[in-house]
Amino acid sequence: MVSKIKRLRRCQLAVPGSSEKMLAKAAAMDVDHVFLDLEDAVAPNAKVPARALIVTALNSLDFGHSVRCVRINDLDSHYAYEDIIAVVEGAGANLDTILVPKVRSACDVRFVDRLLTQIETKLGLPHRIGIEVLIEEAEAIMRVEEIAGASPRLEALIFGMGDYSASQGIDPRAISADSGYPGDIWHYARYKMIIAARTFGLDPVDGPFVSFKDSDWYETECVRAKQLGAVGKWAIHPSQIAIAQKVFSPTQDEVDRAYRAVAAYRDAQAQGLGAIQVDGQMVDVATVRLVQRTIDQAELAGIRPSEGI
Ligand code: COA
Ligand code: MG
């Protein structure tokens, strides 16, 4: 497995690229990642002017620690290639990643990769722009392993449950907490995408939750995604940011336990022991591997172990 550039993606905030006001508000928010949207949040007659608004926002606003991403239109539209050229030529130095919606195959990713390479070479950009892709077509679920391995620029796979449901023909009435469907209607797709992402060292991210006034249900969806291995979830409204960033952060207790387990295991190994007891639980190589992920997440999020650990 090739290790990828590590960025915090506990929450990715969707920001309509046609709204100067929301672009400015997003820049000031304490959020891990923002994606400035040219696709679904932007009406067709606003798509071309939105490119210039996004370029100006990237070049003039301070986005602080947030990852700066732009979602282009899908590759079947006539907007996509000019979205990439306009945004990267206009603001490539202030752009971290491009998000590609509705990918269907590895070829889609390679198309974006090659175009980025040409623009970067022409501009002499000092950094490589990453690619994130939305897995939201039935075809993309069938080919998710091929897509996940398509380019060294790939950093994240995002499960887009709205478009995915339309693509699969899921009954819209099944998408509610009390639909009567026994379980999570998207379980298989989420699970499969997360396995593919982890196999290729990519960040698996869960997509949007549109009933933004229902914080409890949003939190439940964050927890479900986290339990399967996702690193974060989209927010469409500022009120969702703090919830996602809390759920996808390890708690101080989890961090402390992880550091204690690793330290105790290191000492035990030096004494020739392969399995020990820490905090009432058995710790061996597999447990250490599991808690190492907690330590990695904590380091990325800047959470230190408590004093004395
Ligand atoms: N990014 C930045 N600022 C946002 C925001 C976002 N995604 N969503 C809302 N805000 C701002 C609003 O402009 C408003 O600012 P104000 O208090 O200065 O007027 C404030 O946060 C509160 O917003 P609120 O009044 O509760 O909601 P709204 O009616 O203005 O907007 C939506 C609701 C759903 C239209 C809006 O949240 C939105 O456009 N979300 C993103 C949609 C999107 O990108 N979809 C595609 C990806 S799934
Ligand atoms: Mg979509």
mmCIF file of C-alpha atoms and ligand atoms in Angstrom:
data_model
loop_
_atom_site.group_PDB
_atom_site.id
_atom_site.type_symbol
_atom_site.label_atom_id
_atom_site.label_comp_id
_atom_site.label_asym_id
_atom_site.label_seq_id
_atom_site.Cartn_x
_atom_site.Cartn_y
_atom_site.Cartn_z
ATOM 1 C CA MET A 1 0.000 0.000 0.000
ATOM 2 C CA VAL A 2 1.399 3.403 -1.021
ATOM 3 C CA SER A 3 1.049 6.036 1.670
ATOM 4 C CA LYS A 4 -0.754 9.200 0.601
ATOM 5 C CA ILE A 5 -0.534 12.794 1.688
ATOM 6 C CA LYS A 6 -2.397 13.081 5.008
ATOM 7 C CA ARG A 7 -5.033 15.757 5.427
ATOM 8 C CA LEU A 8 -7.815 16.168 7.981
ATOM 9 C CA ARG A 9 -11.206 15.341 6.472
ATOM 10 C CA ARG A 10 -13.455 14.913 9.514
ATOM 11 C CA CYS A 11 -15.787 17.378 7.862
ATOM 12 C CA GLN A 12 -15.971 18.584 4.260
ATOM 13 C CA LEU A 13 -18.183 21.682 3.909
ATOM 14 C CA ALA A 14 -20.087 22.156 0.644
ATOM 15 C CA VAL A 15 -20.044 25.799 -0.457
ATOM 16 C CA PRO A 16 -22.016 26.994 -3.503
ATOM 17 C CA GLY A 17 -19.430 28.582 -5.815
ATOM 18 C CA SER A 18 -21.984 31.090 -7.084
ATOM 19 C CA SER A 19 -22.431 32.689 -3.649
ATOM 20 C CA GLU A 20 -19.786 35.300 -2.831
ATOM 21 C CA LYS A 21 -21.294 35.592 0.633
ATOM 22 C CA MET A 22 -21.059 31.872 1.425
ATOM 23 C CA LEU A 23 -17.543 31.663 -0.027
ATOM 24 C CA ALA A 24 -16.449 34.423 2.362
ATOM 25 C CA LYS A 25 -18.255 32.840 5.308
ATOM 26 C CA ALA A 26 -16.732 29.428 4.570
ATOM 27 C CA ALA A 27 -13.200 30.844 4.552
ATOM 28 C CA ALA A 28 -13.672 32.062 8.128
ATOM 29 C CA MET A 29 -15.047 28.756 9.452
ATOM 30 C CA ASP A 30 -13.147 26.306 11.632
ATOM 31 C CA VAL A 31 -13.580 23.331 9.314
ATOM 32 C CA ASP A 32 -11.086 20.731 8.098
ATOM 33 C CA HIS A 33 -12.009 20.970 4.443
ATOM 34 C CA VAL A 34 -14.113 23.146 2.156
ATOM 35 C CA PHE A 35 -15.183 22.265 -1.332
ATOM 36 C CA LEU A 36 -16.217 25.183 -3.493
ATOM 37 C CA ASP A 37 -18.899 23.826 -5.740
ATOM 38 C CA LEU A 38 -19.423 24.276 -9.461
ATOM 39 C CA GLU A 39 -21.777 21.307 -9.786
ATOM 40 C CA ASP A 40 -25.157 20.690 -8.127
ATOM 41 C CA ALA A 41 -25.305 23.802 -5.924
ATOM 42 C CA VAL A 42 -24.855 26.072 -8.960
ATOM 43 C CA ALA A 43 -27.576 26.762 -11.537
ATOM 44 C CA PRO A 44 -26.592 26.274 -15.202
ATOM 45 C CA ASN A 45 -26.665 30.013 -15.958
ATOM 46 C CA ALA A 46 -24.386 30.698 -12.984
ATOM 47 C CA LYS A 47 -21.773 28.007 -13.692
ATOM 48 C CA VAL A 48 -19.433 30.060 -15.883
ATOM 49 C CA PRO A 49 -19.450 33.186 -13.650
ATOM 50 C CA ALA A 50 -18.979 30.947 -10.584
ATOM 51 C CA ARG A 51 -15.545 29.887 -11.892
ATOM 52 C CA ALA A 52 -14.311 33.480 -11.576
ATOM 53 C CA LEU A 53 -15.879 33.879 -8.130
ATOM 54 C CA ILE A 54 -14.092 30.742 -6.944
ATOM 55 C CA VAL A 55 -10.753 31.843 -8.420
ATOM 56 C CA THR A 56 -11.070 35.234 -6.698
ATOM 57 C CA ALA A 57 -12.070 33.590 -3.401
ATOM 58 C CA LEU A 58 -9.105 31.190 -3.483
ATOM 59 C CA ASN A 59 -6.645 33.965 -4.339
ATOM 60 C CA SER A 60 -7.938 36.612 -1.969
ATOM 61 C CA LEU A 61 -9.420 34.876 1.099
ATOM 62 C CA ASP A 62 -7.500 33.205 3.906
ATOM 63 C CA PHE A 63 -8.986 29.722 4.362
ATOM 64 C CA GLY A 64 -6.800 29.106 7.426
ATOM 65 C CA HIS A 65 -6.079 25.426 8.021
ATOM 66 C CA SER A 66 -8.931 24.196 5.762
ATOM 67 C CA VAL A 67 -8.108 21.992 2.784
ATOM 68 C CA ARG A 68 -9.117 24.003 -0.324
ATOM 69 C CA CYS A 69 -10.975 21.899 -2.860
ATOM 70 C CA VAL A 70 -13.122 22.687 -5.917
ATOM 71 C CA ARG A 71 -15.857 20.366 -7.175
ATOM 72 C CA ILE A 72 -16.014 20.490 -10.967
ATOM 73 C CA ASN A 73 -18.997 19.459 -13.089
ATOM 74 C CA ASP A 74 -19.233 15.851 -14.176
ATOM 75 C CA LEU A 75 -17.192 14.628 -17.110
ATOM 76 C CA ASP A 76 -20.273 13.976 -19.259
ATOM 77 C CA SER A 77 -21.088 17.693 -19.140
ATOM 78 C CA HIS A 78 -19.457 20.242 -21.429
ATOM 79 C CA TYR A 79 -18.332 22.278 -18.411
ATOM 80 C CA ALA A 80 -15.825 19.906 -16.850
ATOM 81 C CA TYR A 81 -12.635 20.531 -18.861
ATOM 82 C CA GLU A 82 -13.025 24.309 -18.720
ATOM 83 C CA ASP A 83 -13.804 24.112 -14.981
ATOM 84 C CA ILE A 84 -10.425 22.459 -14.426
ATOM 85 C CA ILE A 85 -8.522 24.815 -16.718
ATOM 86 C CA ALA A 86 -10.153 27.979 -15.325
ATOM 87 C CA VAL A 87 -9.726 27.043 -11.676
ATOM 88 C CA VAL A 88 -6.210 25.586 -11.849
ATOM 89 C CA GLU A 89 -4.809 28.227 -14.212
ATOM 90 C CA GLY A 90 -6.506 30.946 -12.168
ATOM 91 C CA ALA A 91 -5.781 29.766 -8.638
ATOM 92 C CA GLY A 92 -3.669 26.572 -8.791
ATOM 93 C CA ALA A 93 -1.170 27.901 -6.242
ATOM 94 C CA ASN A 94 -4.015 28.260 -3.702
ATOM 95 C CA LEU A 95 -5.774 24.991 -4.457
ATOM 96 C CA ASP A 96 -5.181 21.625 -2.776
ATOM 97 C CA THR A 97 -7.540 19.217 -4.547
ATOM 98 C CA ILE A 98 -10.099 18.830 -7.324
ATOM 99 C CA LEU A 99 -13.261 16.844 -6.556
ATOM 100 C CA VAL A 100 -14.684 14.915 -9.501
ATOM 101 C CA PRO A 101 -18.358 13.904 -9.297
ATOM 102 C CA LYS A 102 -20.067 10.913 -10.913
ATOM 103 C CA VAL A 103 -16.922 9.021 -11.913
ATOM 104 C CA ARG A 104 -17.713 5.753 -13.639
ATOM 105 C CA SER A 105 -14.303 4.225 -14.344
ATOM 106 C CA ALA A 106 -10.568 4.546 -13.877
ATOM 107 C CA CYS A 107 -10.437 6.333 -17.263
ATOM 108 C CA ASP A 108 -12.390 9.245 -15.799
ATOM 109 C CA VAL A 109 -9.780 9.702 -13.078
ATOM 110 C CA ARG A 110 -6.914 9.385 -15.574
ATOM 111 C CA PHE A 111 -8.455 12.062 -17.790
ATOM 112 C CA VAL A 112 -8.412 14.540 -14.903
ATOM 113 C CA ASP A 113 -4.931 13.410 -13.864
ATOM 114 C CA ARG A 114 -3.482 14.063 -17.342
ATOM 115 C CA LEU A 115 -5.132 17.427 -17.709
ATOM 116 C CA LEU A 116 -3.800 18.469 -14.294
ATOM 117 C CA THR A 117 -0.308 17.307 -15.253
ATOM 118 C CA GLN A 118 -0.357 19.460 -18.379
ATOM 119 C CA ILE A 119 -1.551 22.560 -16.532
ATOM 120 C CA GLU A 120 0.893 22.069 -13.651
ATOM 121 C CA THR A 121 3.783 21.667 -16.088
ATOM 122 C CA LYS A 122 2.788 24.765 -18.030
ATOM 123 C CA LEU A 123 2.433 26.856 -14.865
ATOM 124 C CA GLY A 124 5.394 25.319 -13.040
ATOM 125 C CA LEU A 125 3.210 24.768 -9.983
ATOM 126 C CA PRO A 126 5.292 23.862 -6.913
ATOM 127 C CA HIS A 127 2.832 21.303 -5.554
ATOM 128 C CA ARG A 128 0.798 18.470 -7.027
ATOM 129 C CA ILE A 129 -2.956 18.980 -6.954
ATOM 130 C CA GLY A 130 -4.776 15.999 -5.476
ATOM 131 C CA ILE A 131 -7.923 14.323 -6.757
ATOM 132 C CA GLU A 132 -10.982 13.285 -4.748
ATOM 133 C CA VAL A 133 -13.834 11.402 -6.395
ATOM 134 C CA LEU A 134 -17.494 10.883 -5.688
ATOM 135 C CA ILE A 135 -18.654 7.291 -5.822
ATOM 136 C CA GLU A 136 -22.303 7.889 -6.657
ATOM 137 C CA GLU A 137 -23.106 5.812 -9.732
ATOM 138 C CA ALA A 138 -24.038 2.124 -9.620
ATOM 139 C CA GLU A 139 -21.248 1.593 -12.168
ATOM 140 C CA ALA A 140 -18.740 3.223 -9.809
ATOM 141 C CA ILE A 141 -19.617 0.761 -7.047
ATOM 142 C CA MET A 142 -19.081 -2.125 -9.477
ATOM 143 C CA ARG A 143 -15.652 -0.707 -10.426
ATOM 144 C CA VAL A 144 -14.632 0.916 -7.195
ATOM 145 C CA GLU A 145 -11.377 -1.050 -6.823
ATOM 146 C CA GLU A 146 -10.282 -0.038 -10.315
ATOM 147 C CA ILE A 147 -11.187 3.605 -9.622
ATOM 148 C CA ALA A 148 -9.393 3.655 -6.248
ATOM 149 C CA GLY A 149 -6.136 2.555 -7.880
ATOM 150 C CA ALA A 150 -6.388 4.817 -10.922
ATOM 151 C CA SER A 151 -3.973 7.623 -10.028
ATOM 152 C CA PRO A 152 -1.281 8.510 -7.500
ATOM 153 C CA ARG A 153 -3.054 11.873 -7.151
ATOM 154 C CA LEU A 154 -6.114 10.233 -5.586
ATOM 155 C CA GLU A 155 -6.593 11.150 -1.932
ATOM 156 C CA ALA A 156 -10.219 10.399 -1.057
ATOM 157 C CA LEU A 157 -13.340 8.508 -2.114
ATOM 158 C CA ILE A 158 -16.664 10.005 -1.087
ATOM 159 C CA PHE A 159 -19.911 8.048 -0.999
ATOM 160 C CA GLY A 160 -22.626 10.251 -2.542
ATOM 161 C CA MET A 161 -25.810 8.585 -1.355
ATOM 162 C CA GLY A 162 -28.263 10.928 -3.093
ATOM 163 C CA ASP A 163 -27.134 10.386 -6.666
ATOM 164 C CA TYR A 164 -26.267 6.794 -5.828
ATOM 165 C CA SER A 165 -29.851 6.088 -4.774
ATOM 166 C CA ALA A 166 -31.134 7.571 -8.034
ATOM 167 C CA SER A 167 -28.607 5.550 -10.027
ATOM 168 C CA GLN A 168 -29.582 2.274 -8.355
ATOM 169 C CA GLY A 169 -33.314 3.055 -8.440
ATOM 170 C CA ILE A 170 -33.728 2.971 -4.669
ATOM 171 C CA ASP A 171 -37.288 3.825 -3.625
ATOM 172 C CA PRO A 172 -37.122 7.416 -2.234
ATOM 173 C CA ARG A 173 -39.524 6.363 0.539
ATOM 174 C CA ALA A 174 -36.842 3.960 1.787
ATOM 175 C CA ILE A 175 -34.545 6.901 2.626
ATOM 176 C CA SER A 176 -35.926 7.798 6.015
ATOM 177 C CA ALA A 177 -35.229 6.730 9.572
ATOM 178 C CA ASP A 178 -38.589 4.912 9.836
ATOM 179 C CA SER A 179 -38.816 3.440 6.324
ATOM 180 C CA GLY A 180 -39.228 -0.061 7.641
ATOM 181 C CA TYR A 181 -36.175 -1.302 5.733
ATOM 182 C CA PRO A 182 -34.376 -3.638 8.136
ATOM 183 C CA GLY A 183 -30.970 -1.994 8.354
ATOM 184 C CA ASP A 184 -28.998 0.663 6.534
ATOM 185 C CA ILE A 185 -30.177 0.915 2.926
ATOM 186 C CA TRP A 186 -26.670 2.005 1.778
ATOM 187 C CA HIS A 187 -24.703 -0.467 3.858
ATOM 188 C CA TYR A 188 -23.277 -2.561 1.023
ATOM 189 C CA ALA A 189 -22.179 0.409 -1.063
ATOM 190 C CA ARG A 190 -20.635 2.257 1.883
ATOM 191 C CA TYR A 191 -18.862 -0.861 3.064
ATOM 192 C CA LYS A 192 -17.483 -1.704 -0.360
ATOM 193 C CA MET A 193 -16.245 1.823 -1.034
ATOM 194 C CA ILE A 194 -14.534 2.034 2.339
ATOM 195 C CA ILE A 195 -12.727 -1.278 1.754
ATOM 196 C CA ALA A 196 -11.499 -0.039 -1.643
ATOM 197 C CA ALA A 197 -10.375 3.299 -0.198
ATOM 198 C CA ARG A 198 -8.449 1.671 2.653
ATOM 199 C CA THR A 199 -6.841 -0.831 0.282
ATOM 200 C CA PHE A 200 -5.300 2.019 -1.704
ATOM 201 C CA GLY A 201 -4.472 4.267 1.272
ATOM 202 C CA LEU A 202 -7.240 6.770 0.470
ATOM 203 C CA ASP A 203 -9.546 8.595 2.879
ATOM 204 C CA PRO A 204 -13.095 7.190 2.829
ATOM 205 C CA VAL A 205 -15.625 9.977 3.406
ATOM 206 C CA ASP A 206 -19.402 9.836 3.844
ATOM 207 C CA GLY A 207 -21.510 12.194 1.730
ATOM 208 C CA PRO A 208 -24.216 14.754 2.522
ATOM 209 C CA PHE A 209 -27.180 14.691 4.875
ATOM 210 C CA VAL A 210 -29.826 17.069 3.620
ATOM 211 C CA SER A 211 -32.206 17.388 6.614
ATOM 212 C CA PHE A 212 -29.739 19.805 8.169
ATOM 213 C CA LYS A 213 -32.078 20.820 11.008
ATOM 214 C CA ASP A 214 -32.118 17.240 12.322
ATOM 215 C CA SER A 215 -28.815 17.195 14.226
ATOM 216 C CA ASP A 216 -29.534 13.934 16.043
ATOM 217 C CA TRP A 217 -30.039 11.984 12.861
ATOM 218 C CA TYR A 218 -26.996 13.634 11.286
ATOM 219 C CA GLU A 219 -24.921 12.546 14.284
ATOM 220 C CA THR A 220 -26.277 8.995 13.962
ATOM 221 C CA GLU A 221 -25.199 8.950 10.303
ATOM 222 C CA CYS A 222 -21.729 10.239 11.292
ATOM 223 C CA VAL A 223 -21.410 7.479 13.890
ATOM 224 C CA ARG A 224 -22.514 4.783 11.414
ATOM 225 C CA ALA A 225 -19.992 5.939 8.837
ATOM 226 C CA LYS A 226 -17.231 6.129 11.442
ATOM 227 C CA GLN A 227 -18.006 2.621 12.681
ATOM 228 C CA LEU A 228 -17.359 1.284 9.179
ATOM 229 C CA GLY A 229 -14.039 3.150 8.858
ATOM 230 C CA ALA A 230 -14.914 6.498 7.253
ATOM 231 C CA VAL A 231 -12.689 9.417 8.320
ATOM 232 C CA GLY A 232 -15.374 12.081 7.964
ATOM 233 C CA LYS A 233 -18.659 13.277 6.535
ATOM 234 C CA TRP A 234 -19.869 16.138 4.400
ATOM 235 C CA ALA A 235 -21.658 19.142 5.843
ATOM 236 C CA ILE A 236 -24.025 21.189 3.741
ATOM 237 C CA HIS A 237 -24.749 23.683 6.515
ATOM 238 C CA PRO A 238 -22.418 25.274 9.093
ATOM 239 C CA SER A 239 -24.458 23.747 11.950
ATOM 240 C CA GLN A 240 -23.237 20.273 10.935
ATOM 241 C CA ILE A 241 -19.499 21.038 11.136
ATOM 242 C CA ALA A 242 -18.972 20.761 14.898
ATOM 243 C CA ILE A 243 -20.985 17.526 15.067
ATOM 244 C CA ALA A 244 -18.922 15.782 12.376
ATOM 245 C CA GLN A 245 -15.597 17.043 13.719
ATOM 246 C CA LYS A 246 -16.475 15.767 17.197
ATOM 247 C CA VAL A 247 -17.714 12.334 16.087
ATOM 248 C CA PHE A 248 -14.696 11.745 13.832
ATOM 249 C CA SER A 249 -12.165 12.771 16.517
ATOM 250 C CA PRO A 250 -10.987 10.245 19.089
ATOM 251 C CA THR A 251 -11.934 11.250 22.642
ATOM 252 C CA GLN A 252 -9.197 12.195 25.126
ATOM 253 C CA ASP A 253 -9.860 8.925 26.970
ATOM 254 C CA GLU A 254 -9.445 6.893 23.762
ATOM 255 C CA VAL A 255 -6.210 8.729 22.964
ATOM 256 C CA ASP A 256 -4.808 8.172 26.458
ATOM 257 C CA ARG A 257 -5.746 4.476 26.412
ATOM 258 C CA ALA A 258 -4.127 4.072 22.982
ATOM 259 C CA TYR A 259 -0.835 5.646 24.094
ATOM 260 C CA ARG A 260 -0.862 3.575 27.318
ATOM 261 C CA ALA A 261 -1.456 0.362 25.389
ATOM 262 C CA VAL A 262 1.331 1.050 22.885
ATOM 263 C CA ALA A 263 3.819 2.017 25.599
ATOM 264 C CA ALA A 264 2.966 -1.005 27.764
ATOM 265 C CA TYR A 265 3.218 -3.316 24.785
ATOM 266 C CA ARG A 266 6.629 -1.920 23.835
ATOM 267 C CA ASP A 267 7.869 -2.658 27.383
ATOM 268 C CA ALA A 268 6.279 -6.121 27.325
ATOM 269 C CA GLN A 269 7.945 -7.012 24.047
ATOM 270 C CA ALA A 270 11.317 -6.005 25.462
ATOM 271 C CA GLN A 271 10.659 -8.588 28.213
ATOM 272 C CA GLY A 272 9.744 -11.231 25.645
ATOM 273 C CA LEU A 273 5.971 -11.080 26.173
ATOM 274 C CA GLY A 274 3.555 -11.174 23.207
ATOM 275 C CA ALA A 275 0.261 -10.570 25.010
ATOM 276 C CA ILE A 276 -0.382 -8.476 28.127
ATOM 277 C CA GLN A 277 -3.213 -6.859 30.055
ATOM 278 C CA VAL A 278 -3.739 -3.055 29.961
ATOM 279 C CA ASP A 279 -6.774 -1.219 31.421
ATOM 280 C CA GLY A 280 -8.521 -4.593 31.860
ATOM 281 C CA GLN A 281 -8.072 -5.670 28.245
ATOM 282 C CA MET A 282 -5.765 -8.029 26.390
ATOM 283 C CA VAL A 283 -3.222 -6.221 24.241
ATOM 284 C CA ASP A 284 -1.277 -7.971 21.477
ATOM 285 C CA VAL A 285 0.035 -7.077 18.019
ATOM 286 C CA ALA A 286 -3.445 -6.853 16.504
ATOM 287 C CA THR A 287 -4.758 -4.604 19.286
ATOM 288 C CA VAL A 288 -1.738 -2.341 18.948
ATOM 289 C CA ARG A 289 -2.413 -2.067 15.223
ATOM 290 C CA LEU A 290 -5.995 -1.055 15.946
ATOM 291 C CA VAL A 291 -5.118 1.573 18.528
ATOM 292 C CA GLN A 292 -2.290 2.891 16.346
ATOM 293 C CA ARG A 293 -5.042 4.209 14.062
ATOM 294 C CA THR A 294 -6.410 6.182 17.021
ATOM 295 C CA ILE A 295 -2.939 7.635 17.623
ATOM 296 C CA ASP A 296 -2.582 8.536 13.932
ATOM 297 C CA GLN A 297 -5.990 10.276 13.966
ATOM 298 C CA ALA A 298 -5.109 12.106 17.173
ATOM 299 C CA GLU A 299 -1.785 13.326 15.763
ATOM 300 C CA LEU A 300 -3.465 14.563 12.589
ATOM 301 C CA ALA A 301 -6.104 16.382 14.664
ATOM 302 C CA GLY A 302 -3.513 17.807 17.077
ATOM 303 C CA ILE A 303 -4.865 15.898 20.113
ATOM 304 C CA ARG A 304 -2.032 15.175 22.545
ATOM 305 C CA PRO A 305 -2.077 12.490 25.263
ATOM 306 C CA SER A 306 -2.813 13.811 28.761
ATOM 307 C CA GLU A 307 0.041 14.942 31.003
ATOM 308 C CA GLY A 308 2.047 12.023 32.357
ATOM 309 C CA ILE A 309 1.121 9.498 29.634
HETATM 310 N N1 COA B 1 -21.378 27.544 3.383
HETATM 311 C C1 COA B 1 -21.176 28.794 3.888
HETATM 312 N N2 COA B 1 -22.131 29.510 4.527
HETATM 313 C C2 COA B 1 -23.343 28.932 4.643
HETATM 314 C C3 COA B 1 -23.619 27.642 4.129
HETATM 315 C C4 COA B 1 -22.590 26.945 3.475
HETATM 316 N N3 COA B 1 -22.776 25.725 2.972
HETATM 317 N N4 COA B 1 -24.907 27.331 4.393
HETATM 318 C C5 COA B 1 -25.427 28.387 5.041
HETATM 319 N N5 COA B 1 -24.483 29.354 5.192
HETATM 320 C C6 COA B 1 -24.656 30.647 5.876
HETATM 321 C C7 COA B 1 -25.838 31.417 5.331
HETATM 322 O O1 COA B 1 -25.428 32.248 4.257
HETATM 323 C C8 COA B 1 -26.302 32.199 6.538
HETATM 324 O O2 COA B 1 -25.503 33.354 6.677
HETATM 325 P P1 COA B 1 -26.087 34.673 7.412
HETATM 326 O O3 COA B 1 -26.432 34.254 8.805
HETATM 327 O O4 COA B 1 -24.938 35.636 7.350
HETATM 328 O O5 COA B 1 -27.272 35.092 6.613
HETATM 329 C C9 COA B 1 -25.962 31.273 7.714
HETATM 330 O O6 COA B 1 -24.969 30.367 7.236
HETATM 331 C C10 COA B 1 -27.164 30.492 8.205
HETATM 332 O O7 COA B 1 -27.780 29.847 7.102
HETATM 333 P P2 COA B 1 -29.343 29.537 7.114
HETATM 334 O O8 COA B 1 -30.112 30.816 7.062
HETATM 335 O O9 COA B 1 -29.648 28.617 8.244
HETATM 336 O O10 COA B 1 -29.543 28.706 5.784
HETATM 337 P P3 COA B 1 -29.827 29.259 4.331
HETATM 338 O O11 COA B 1 -31.283 29.222 4.063
HETATM 339 O O12 COA B 1 -29.099 30.537 4.080
HETATM 340 O O13 COA B 1 -29.116 28.123 3.455
HETATM 341 C C11 COA B 1 -28.943 26.073 2.295
HETATM 342 C C12 COA B 1 -29.572 26.783 3.488
HETATM 343 C C13 COA B 1 -29.272 24.591 2.389
HETATM 344 C C14 COA B 1 -29.495 26.648 0.988
HETATM 345 C C15 COA B 1 -27.395 26.294 2.371
HETATM 346 O O14 COA B 1 -26.979 25.789 3.620
HETATM 347 C C16 COA B 1 -26.599 25.729 1.238
HETATM 348 O O15 COA B 1 -26.590 26.263 0.143
HETATM 349 N N6 COA B 1 -25.845 24.624 1.502
HETATM 350 C C17 COA B 1 -24.950 24.033 0.552
HETATM 351 C C18 COA B 1 -25.682 23.324 -0.553
HETATM 352 C C19 COA B 1 -24.735 22.596 -1.451
HETATM 353 O O16 COA B 1 -23.593 22.966 -1.589
HETATM 354 N N7 COA B 1 -25.222 21.521 -2.082
HETATM 355 C C20 COA B 1 -24.412 20.718 -2.940
HETATM 356 C C21 COA B 1 -23.607 19.706 -2.216
HETATM 357 S S1 COA B 1 -24.572 18.464 -1.465
HETATM 358 MG MG MG B 2 -23.986 14.058 -6.701
#
